[in-house]
Amino acid sequence: MIKKFNPWFFLPILLSGCLFLVDKIFFLPIVVENTHSWKKIERSFYEYKEDLFQVMKENHQKNPNRRIGVILGSSRSGEFDTKLISRFVANTDTYNFAAPFGPISFQYYWMERILSEDIPIAYFMVEIDPLLFTKSAIQYSLNGSYETSFVLTHMDLYRENKGDPWTVSSNGFSVDEVETYFLKKLFALYKYPLDFGAIKANNQNIEIGFVPGLSANITGKEHKRDFLSKILMANRELLGAMPNEIKFANADFFLEKDAENMFETYLNPFQISITQIYFFKQMIQITQDKNIPVIFYYPVVAPPLRSRMEKNSLLADFQKATSALVLESKQKYKADFRIVDPSQDSRWTCKDFVDSLHLSGACFPNLLPILFQSIP
């Protein structure tokens, strides 16, 4: 007996399909500009690295004899400028792929892509510290900053969660991280949650210098649009660098308060990410036999934060574990690896900070020779 066709059976499927299509509207740039808070710019730094990559390839085609240096790290490394570095590394253009809270997985992603090109690499600089190895560090980069093939290739389906995280066997991103990546990739409202407060703020005039009561003749979304155009310009004129124009040192009481907030938010307790350890080992493996200088840079932090990181041997244990991996490969493969900790260098004299993590722009001339002077 033939059952009678029931159209109601397909209604949930049809409704789900319609909702899925409606959700895609919120991926449109004009919709994102109006619904995503103008103050949230971190994701844009990640997204615009693709533009910087294209600039790098185009410039190499025009000047094939120029070598290329690559900066990988967080916003603390975003200020390294190719013009200043060229004083120490000759015939080299340095491209800055650093991003806010740029985790090791994001650094490895770009290292792998750059090495896949036929480009003469002068050096890599890799920023490593406990913050970039935390479970929180990956959040920005999961917003579509990786190619899907990269995520699927480095997916850890059977992760061990017991034992020493430095020796635990891993294959990449955890299942939860992969799930988050695809949810943000496929669903706009998951990536850009609807916030009516942000919609209102985006279309209101912003305050001059963020001072209450003084309004500028520019809306929040217009201000963000201008800022994004500056990133694109920096990709072409400064090869991705965003030099810090703040030259002063902040007050001790502010640094103390900021250090307490950073430590309690990200490092207490210190939850190290097995994902980031895996990609750190991959960075070492992919460069160990290529005869490319790799600078492993332990960034300096303000004294109030460093003193907290030194408690319970957090910083010492981290540096011991990371340096052991670097030195083991250096000895085995004669790799050109350098470990640089400016805080332990007698040449390091400028110690002004604008917050607990970021150096004053005035300190970079002091930092550059410590990092780059020995690069041939």
GROMACS .gro file of C-alpha atoms in nm, residues 163-309:
model
  147
  163GLY     CA    1   5.022   1.381   3.226
  164ASP     CA    2   5.286   1.641   3.145
  165PRO     CA    3   5.141   1.861   2.866
  166TRP     CA    4   5.489   1.898   2.713
  167THR     CA    5   5.513   1.524   2.652
  168VAL     CA    6   5.146   1.444   2.577
  169SER     CA    7   5.093   1.313   2.224
  170SER     CA    8   4.889   1.553   2.012
  171ASN     CA    9   4.804   1.612   1.646
  172GLY     CA   10   4.675   1.970   1.650
  173PHE     CA   11   4.346   2.140   1.728
  174SER     CA   12   4.114   1.980   1.983
  175VAL     CA   13   3.766   1.868   1.880
  176ASP     CA   14   3.617   2.164   2.069
  177GLU     CA   15   3.843   2.408   1.885
  178VAL     CA   16   3.756   2.256   1.547
  179GLU     CA   17   3.387   2.276   1.635
  180THR     CA   18   3.423   2.644   1.728
  181TYR     CA   19   3.609   2.713   1.404
  182PHE     CA   20   3.335   2.562   1.186
  183LEU     CA   21   3.052   2.723   1.381
  184LYS     CA   22   3.211   3.062   1.322
  185LYS     CA   23   3.285   2.972   0.961
  186LEU     CA   24   2.932   2.861   0.881
  187PHE     CA   25   2.708   3.073   1.102
  188ALA     CA   26   2.730   3.451   1.091
  189LEU     CA   27   2.534   3.506   1.410
  190TYR     CA   28   2.775   3.279   1.593
  191LYS     CA   29   3.071   3.477   1.466
  192TYR     CA   30   2.898   3.816   1.498
  193PRO     CA   31   2.636   3.788   1.775
  194LEU     CA   32   2.361   4.044   1.731
  195ASP     CA   33   2.412   4.333   1.972
  196PHE     CA   34   2.161   4.618   1.951
  197GLY     CA   35   2.382   4.831   2.173
  198ALA     CA   36   2.664   4.794   1.919
  199ILE     CA   37   2.429   4.884   1.632
  200LYS     CA   38   2.338   5.207   1.810
  201ALA     CA   39   2.699   5.291   1.899
  202ASN     CA   40   2.821   5.221   1.543
  203ASN     CA   41   2.591   5.490   1.409
  204GLN     CA   42   2.654   5.753   1.677
  205ASN     CA   43   2.931   6.011   1.679
  206ILE     CA   44   3.224   5.896   1.888
  207GLU     CA   45   3.378   6.098   2.169
  208ILE     CA   46   3.695   6.294   2.095
  209GLY     CA   47   3.987   6.113   2.250
  210PHE     CA   48   3.728   5.894   2.421
  211VAL     CA   49   3.663   6.182   2.662
  212PRO     CA   50   3.300   6.186   2.785
  213GLY     CA   51   3.103   6.485   2.662
  214LEU     CA   52   3.327   6.584   2.371
  215SER     CA   53   3.183   6.449   2.047
  216ALA     CA   54   3.364   6.414   1.714
  217ASN     CA   55   3.190   6.458   1.382
  218ILE     CA   56   3.243   6.093   1.288
  219THR     CA   57   3.044   5.783   1.371
  220GLY     CA   58   3.188   5.469   1.525
  221LYS     CA   59   3.165   5.270   1.203
  222GLU     CA   60   3.331   5.552   1.006
  223HIS     CA   61   3.614   5.562   1.258
  224LYS     CA   62   3.663   5.184   1.224
  225ARG     CA   63   3.652   5.212   0.845
  226ASP     CA   64   3.930   5.471   0.856
  227PHE     CA   65   4.134   5.252   1.091
  228LEU     CA   66   4.102   4.948   0.863
  229SER     CA   67   4.221   5.158   0.569
  230LYS     CA   68   4.529   5.244   0.776
  231ILE     CA   69   4.601   4.873   0.826
  232LEU     CA   70   4.587   4.820   0.450
  233MET     CA   71   4.816   5.118   0.401
  234ALA     CA   72   5.056   4.983   0.666
  235ASN     CA   73   5.065   4.651   0.478
  236ARG     CA   74   5.203   4.836   0.177
  237GLU     CA   75   5.417   5.110   0.329
  238LEU     CA   76   5.545   4.942   0.647
  239LEU     CA   77   5.493   4.577   0.542
  240GLY     CA   78   5.244   4.510   0.821
  241ALA     CA   79   5.409   4.697   1.108
  242MET     CA   80   5.212   4.935   1.330
  243PRO     CA   81   5.478   5.149   1.505
  244ASN     CA   82   5.393   5.263   1.855
  245GLU     CA   83   5.379   5.641   1.876
  246ILE     CA   84   5.340   5.633   2.255
  247LYS     CA   85   5.683   5.729   2.383
  248PHE     CA   86   5.615   5.779   2.754
  249ALA     CA   87   5.620   5.541   3.052
  250ASN     CA   88   5.294   5.489   3.235
  251ALA     CA   89   5.257   5.545   3.608
  252ASP     CA   90   5.362   5.269   3.846
  253PHE     CA   91   5.016   5.242   4.004
  254PHE     CA   92   4.859   5.185   3.661
  255LEU     CA   93   5.115   4.918   3.569
  256GLU     CA   94   5.053   4.745   3.901
  257LYS     CA   95   4.676   4.741   3.849
  258ASP     CA   96   4.705   4.628   3.487
  259ALA     CA   97   4.950   4.352   3.581
  260GLU     CA   98   4.711   4.222   3.846
  261ASN     CA   99   4.426   4.216   3.594
  262MET     CA  100   4.630   4.041   3.323
  263PHE     CA  101   4.767   3.782   3.562
  264GLU     CA  102   4.432   3.697   3.720
  265THR     CA  103   4.254   3.685   3.383
  266TYR     CA  104   4.499   3.470   3.187
  267LEU     CA  105   4.760   3.312   3.412
  268ASN     CA  106   4.596   3.229   3.744
  269PRO     CA  107   4.569   2.939   3.716
  270PHE     CA  108   4.806   2.884   3.424
  271GLN     CA  109   4.616   2.655   3.187
  272ILE     CA  110   4.863   2.569   2.915
  273SER     CA  111   4.724   2.461   2.580
  274ILE     CA  112   4.832   2.127   2.435
  275THR     CA  113   4.732   2.270   2.096
  276GLN     CA  114   4.989   2.548   2.123
  277ILE     CA  115   5.261   2.309   2.242
  278TYR     CA  116   5.193   2.091   1.936
  279PHE     CA  117   5.230   2.385   1.696
  280PHE     CA  118   5.543   2.507   1.872
  281LYS     CA  119   5.701   2.167   1.812
  282GLN     CA  120   5.585   2.189   1.450
  283MET     CA  121   5.754   2.528   1.410
  284ILE     CA  122   6.081   2.380   1.528
  285GLN     CA  123   6.045   2.074   1.306
  286ILE     CA  124   5.957   2.268   0.989
  287THR     CA  125   6.263   2.496   1.016
  288GLN     CA  126   6.528   2.277   1.178
  289ASP     CA  127   6.686   2.156   0.853
  290LYS     CA  128   6.638   2.464   0.633
  291ASN     CA  129   6.940   2.667   0.744
  292ILE     CA  130   6.718   2.967   0.818
  293PRO     CA  131   6.795   3.177   1.127
  294VAL     CA  132   6.504   3.159   1.371
  295ILE     CA  133   6.497   3.401   1.664
  296PHE     CA  134   6.292   3.268   1.955
  297TYR     CA  135   6.208   3.586   2.143
  298TYR     CA  136   6.095   3.597   2.507
  299PRO     CA  137   5.925   3.939   2.521
  300VAL     CA  138   5.991   4.162   2.820
  301VAL     CA  139   5.700   4.257   3.044
  302ALA     CA  140   5.659   4.524   3.311
  303PRO     CA  141   5.817   4.437   3.650
  304PRO     CA  142   5.478   4.399   3.832
  305LEU     CA  143   5.367   4.133   3.583
  306ARG     CA  144   5.704   3.961   3.568
  307SER     CA  145   5.714   3.928   3.948
  308ARG     CA  146   5.375   3.756   3.939
  309MET     CA  147   5.485   3.526   3.655
   0.00000   0.00000   0.00000
